[in-house]
Amino acid sequence: MRSRGNTSGASVCPFNEEGADQGSPQLGAVEPNQFGISLVTREGEVFSAGDAHVEFSIQSISKVFALALVLSNDGDGIWKRVFREPSGNPFNSLVQLESENGIPRNPFINAGAIVVTDRLLSLTGNAARAVRELMRRESGNASVDTDHRVAASELGRGHRNASLARFLASNGLGADGTLVLSPAQTKRVNAVMLTCGAYDAAGEFAYRVGLPGKSGVGGGIVAVVPNKCAVSVWSPGLGRSGNSVAGVAALDEFTTRTGWSVF
């Protein structure tokens, strides 16, 4: 989470995605046969290949940065409002939220991200700006910005997210210095990424890749090799669960060749 360097171009998009099959027409227009990979070491060395400098919408990868900001500014209080358990349901499911009395299963499904974003808004006054500033600072890339076209496109299709927010509100949720995580907080964020970061395919991602990671329906995946490096991949072609097919395959090959799995 703290690796610095000029990573692949990225654009911050809304914290909450609609389903991969209902996504923004802007995302559907992206050429699917692109692929980029970039690795940044703890020392700030950057190694990139392919379409690593093509800008793309990071989508719910931004949920990791929002969670990090909340933990950094507010400690562990967020865990009173959201669980840390994997979800076997789609990331925009209403069924699980209702069955668990309005407490989201984890901060990376949409309901959980709404709760985290609400808290970040209370803490900072502008959640999107806070995430954008953190990403610019940590990546060393001042061009990271909000993609307003994608945001507007998804806002008009975000009916399920609006329903999630209203359901959270009906259950009493969603109403209301140095940005470096402590080692304990970093461990916790990595743990949630490992167990919950790839939608309802988190188990398969852990099995194949073996690293904490977070994907987005823009085709990006960011993964962490603890105490060594961070690696991001991007390829817009998605599988059934909304994860980049080529991206997962590349990370699988990366950890197989290097032996840098946490297992």
Coordinates of C-alpha atoms in Angstrom, one line a residue:
M1 CA 0.0 0.0 0.0
R2 CA 2.9 2.4 0.5
S3 CA 5.0 1.7 -2.6
R4 CA 5.9 4.9 -4.4
G5 CA 6.7 5.5 -8.1
N6 CA 5.2 6.3 -11.4
T7 CA 2.8 3.5 -11.9
S8 CA 0.4 3.0 -14.8
G9 CA -1.9 5.9 -15.7
A10 CA -5.2 5.7 -13.8
S11 CA -8.4 7.6 -13.4
V12 CA -10.4 7.6 -10.2
C13 CA -14.0 6.5 -10.7
P14 CA -17.0 6.1 -8.4
F15 CA -16.3 4.1 -5.3
N16 CA -19.2 1.7 -6.1
E17 CA -19.6 -0.3 -9.3
E18 CA -22.7 -1.6 -11.0
G19 CA -22.4 -5.2 -12.1
A20 CA -19.9 -6.1 -14.7
D21 CA -22.8 -7.0 -17.1
Q22 CA -24.5 -3.6 -16.4
G23 CA -21.4 -1.5 -16.5
S24 CA -20.8 1.9 -18.0
P25 CA -21.0 2.2 -21.8
Q26 CA -17.7 4.1 -21.5
L27 CA -16.0 1.0 -20.1
G28 CA -17.6 -1.2 -22.8
A29 CA -16.0 0.9 -25.5
V30 CA -12.5 0.2 -24.3
E31 CA -10.4 -2.0 -26.6
P32 CA -10.3 -5.4 -24.8
N33 CA -7.1 -6.7 -26.2
Q34 CA -4.8 -4.4 -24.2
F35 CA -2.5 -5.5 -21.4
G36 CA -0.2 -3.7 -19.1
I37 CA 1.8 -4.6 -16.0
S38 CA 3.8 -2.4 -13.6
L39 CA 5.8 -3.4 -10.5
V40 CA 7.1 -0.9 -7.9
T41 CA 9.5 -2.0 -5.2
R42 CA 9.7 -0.7 -1.6
E43 CA 12.7 1.3 -2.7
G44 CA 10.7 3.0 -5.5
E45 CA 12.1 1.2 -8.5
V46 CA 9.5 0.9 -11.3
F47 CA 9.4 -1.9 -13.9
S48 CA 6.7 -1.8 -16.6
A49 CA 5.7 -3.6 -19.7
G50 CA 3.0 -3.6 -22.3
D51 CA 0.2 -0.9 -22.2
A52 CA 1.3 0.1 -18.7
H53 CA 1.0 3.9 -19.5
V54 CA -2.5 3.8 -20.9
E55 CA -5.0 5.5 -18.6
F56 CA -7.9 3.4 -17.4
S57 CA -10.7 3.6 -14.9
I58 CA -9.6 1.9 -11.6
Q59 CA -13.2 1.5 -10.5
S60 CA -13.5 -0.3 -7.1
I61 CA -9.7 -0.6 -6.6
S62 CA -10.3 2.9 -5.1
K63 CA -12.1 1.1 -2.2
V64 CA -8.7 0.0 -0.9
F65 CA -7.5 3.6 -0.7
A66 CA -10.8 4.8 0.9
L67 CA -10.5 2.2 3.5
A68 CA -6.8 3.0 4.2
L69 CA -7.7 6.7 4.7
V70 CA -10.5 5.9 7.1
L71 CA -8.3 3.6 9.1
S72 CA -5.5 6.1 9.1
N73 CA -7.8 9.0 10.3
D74 CA -10.2 7.1 12.5
G75 CA -8.6 3.9 13.7
D76 CA -10.7 0.7 14.0
G77 CA -14.0 2.3 14.5
I78 CA -15.2 1.4 11.0
W79 CA -15.3 -2.2 12.0
K80 CA -18.4 -1.5 14.1
R81 CA -20.2 -0.6 10.9
V82 CA -18.9 -3.2 8.4
F83 CA -17.8 -6.8 8.7
R84 CA -14.5 -8.3 7.4
E85 CA -15.9 -11.6 6.0
P86 CA -15.7 -12.9 2.4
S87 CA -19.0 -12.7 0.4
G88 CA -20.0 -15.5 -1.9
N89 CA -22.7 -13.2 -3.4
P90 CA -22.4 -10.6 -6.2
F91 CA -20.8 -7.4 -5.0
N92 CA -24.0 -5.4 -5.4
S93 CA -26.3 -7.9 -3.7
L94 CA -29.2 -6.7 -1.6
V95 CA -30.1 -10.1 -0.3
Q96 CA -27.1 -10.6 1.9
L97 CA -27.3 -7.1 3.3
E98 CA -30.9 -7.7 4.3
S99 CA -30.2 -11.1 5.9
E100 CA -27.4 -9.6 8.0
N101 CA -29.5 -6.7 9.4
G102 CA -28.0 -4.0 7.2
I103 CA -24.3 -4.6 8.2
P104 CA -22.2 -5.1 5.0
R105 CA -20.2 -8.3 4.8
N106 CA -16.9 -6.5 4.0
P107 CA -15.7 -3.0 2.8
F108 CA -15.1 -4.1 -0.8
I109 CA -18.6 -5.0 -1.7
N110 CA -20.7 -2.0 -2.8
A111 CA -22.7 -1.8 0.4
G112 CA -19.5 -1.8 2.5
A113 CA -17.9 0.8 0.3
I114 CA -20.8 3.1 0.7
V115 CA -20.4 2.9 4.5
V116 CA -16.6 3.5 4.3
T117 CA -17.1 6.4 1.9
D118 CA -19.7 7.9 4.1
R119 CA -17.3 7.8 7.0
L120 CA -14.5 9.2 4.9
L121 CA -16.8 12.1 3.8
S122 CA -17.5 12.9 7.5
L123 CA -13.7 12.8 8.3
T124 CA -12.5 14.8 5.3
G125 CA -15.5 16.7 3.8
N126 CA -14.7 15.4 0.3
A127 CA -14.1 11.7 0.0
A128 CA -13.3 11.7 -3.7
R129 CA -10.7 14.5 -3.3
A130 CA -9.1 12.7 -0.3
V131 CA -8.7 9.5 -2.3
R132 CA -7.4 11.4 -5.4
E133 CA -4.8 13.3 -3.3
L134 CA -3.6 10.1 -1.6
M135 CA -3.2 8.3 -4.9
R136 CA -1.4 11.2 -6.5
R137 CA 1.0 11.4 -3.6
E138 CA 1.7 7.7 -3.2
S139 CA 2.1 7.1 -6.9
G140 CA 4.0 10.2 -7.7
N141 CA 1.6 10.7 -10.6
A142 CA -0.1 14.1 -10.6
S143 CA -2.3 13.1 -13.6
V144 CA -4.4 10.7 -11.6
D145 CA -7.9 12.2 -11.7
T146 CA -11.6 11.6 -11.7
D147 CA -13.0 10.4 -15.0
H148 CA -16.1 12.5 -15.2
R149 CA -17.5 10.8 -18.3
V150 CA -17.4 7.4 -16.7
A151 CA -18.8 8.8 -13.5
A152 CA -21.7 10.4 -15.2
S153 CA -22.4 7.3 -17.3
E154 CA -22.5 5.1 -14.2
L155 CA -24.5 7.5 -12.1
G156 CA -27.4 7.2 -14.5
R157 CA -27.3 3.4 -14.1
G158 CA -26.6 3.2 -10.4
H159 CA -30.1 2.2 -9.3
R160 CA -29.0 -0.8 -7.3
N161 CA -26.4 1.3 -5.4
A162 CA -29.1 3.8 -4.6
S163 CA -31.2 1.0 -3.2
L164 CA -28.2 -0.2 -1.1
A165 CA -27.7 3.3 0.3
R166 CA -31.4 3.6 1.2
F167 CA -31.4 0.2 2.9
L168 CA -28.3 1.1 4.9
A169 CA -29.9 4.3 6.0
S170 CA -33.0 2.4 7.1
N171 CA -30.7 0.4 9.4
G172 CA -29.0 3.5 10.9
L173 CA -25.9 3.5 8.6
G174 CA -24.9 5.9 5.9
A175 CA -26.3 9.0 7.5
D176 CA -23.9 10.9 8.6
G177 CA -1.6 14.2 9.6
T178 CA 0.4 11.6 7.9
L179 CA -1.4 9.2 5.6
V180 CA 0.8 6.2 6.2
L181 CA -0.8 3.1 7.7
S182 CA 0.8 1.6 10.8
P183 CA 2.2 -2.0 10.3
A184 CA -0.8 -3.4 12.1
Q185 CA -3.3 -1.4 9.9
T186 CA -1.3 -2.5 6.8
K187 CA -1.6 -6.1 7.9
R188 CA -5.4 -5.7 8.3
V189 CA -5.9 -4.1 4.9
N190 CA -3.9 -6.8 3.2
A191 CA -5.9 -9.4 5.0
V192 CA -9.2 -8.0 3.7
M193 CA -7.7 -7.7 0.2
L194 CA -6.7 -11.3 0.3
T195 CA -10.1 -12.7 1.5
C196 CA -12.5 -10.2 -0.1
G197 CA -10.7 -8.3 -2.9
A198 CA -11.8 -10.2 -6.0
Y199 CA -15.6 -10.1 -5.7
D200 CA -17.1 -13.6 -5.4
A201 CA -14.0 -15.2 -6.9
A202 CA -11.7 -14.2 -4.0
G203 CA -11.1 -17.9 -3.2
E204 CA -10.0 -18.6 -6.7
F205 CA -7.8 -15.6 -6.8
A206 CA -6.1 -16.7 -3.5
Y207 CA -5.7 -20.2 -4.9
R208 CA -4.2 -19.1 -8.2
V209 CA -2.3 -15.9 -7.3
G210 CA -1.7 -16.2 -3.5
L211 CA -1.4 -12.4 -2.9
P212 CA -3.6 -9.7 -1.3
G213 CA -5.2 -8.0 -4.3
K214 CA -8.1 -5.8 -5.3
S215 CA -9.7 -5.8 -8.7
G216 CA -12.0 -3.5 -10.6
V217 CA -14.4 -3.9 -13.5
G218 CA -12.2 -1.5 -15.5
G219 CA -9.9 -4.4 -15.9
G220 CA -7.3 -3.4 -13.3
I221 CA -5.9 -5.4 -10.4
V222 CA -3.4 -4.2 -7.8
A223 CA -1.6 -6.8 -5.7
V224 CA 0.8 -6.6 -2.8
V225 CA 3.8 -8.8 -2.1
P226 CA 4.3 -7.9 1.6
N227 CA 7.6 -6.2 2.4
K228 CA 8.8 -6.5 -1.3
C229 CA 6.7 -4.7 -3.9
A230 CA 3.3 -3.8 -5.3
V231 CA 2.3 -5.0 -8.8
S232 CA -0.6 -3.8 -10.9
V233 CA -2.0 -5.3 -14.1
W234 CA -4.6 -4.1 -16.5
S235 CA -6.5 -5.8 -19.3
P236 CA -10.1 -4.9 -20.0
G237 CA -11.4 -8.4 -20.9
L238 CA -13.4 -9.6 -17.9
G239 CA -14.5 -13.0 -16.7
R240 CA -17.8 -14.0 -15.1
S241 CA -17.0 -12.5 -11.7
G242 CA -15.8 -9.2 -13.1
N243 CA -12.1 -9.8 -12.8
S244 CA -9.6 -9.3 -15.7
V245 CA -9.0 -12.7 -17.3
A246 CA -5.5 -11.8 -18.6
G247 CA -4.7 -9.9 -15.4
V248 CA -5.4 -12.9 -13.1
A249 CA -3.4 -15.2 -15.5
A250 CA -0.5 -12.8 -15.5
L251 CA -0.4 -12.6 -11.7
D252 CA -0.7 -16.4 -11.5
E253 CA 2.3 -16.7 -13.7
F254 CA 4.2 -14.0 -11.8
T255 CA 3.8 -15.6 -8.4
T256 CA 4.6 -19.1 -9.9
R257 CA 7.8 -17.9 -11.4
T258 CA 9.0 -15.7 -8.5
G259 CA 7.7 -17.9 -5.7
W260 CA 6.4 -14.6 -4.1
S261 CA 3.1 -16.0 -2.9
V262 CA 2.1 -15.6 0.7
F263 CA 1.4 -19.3 0.8

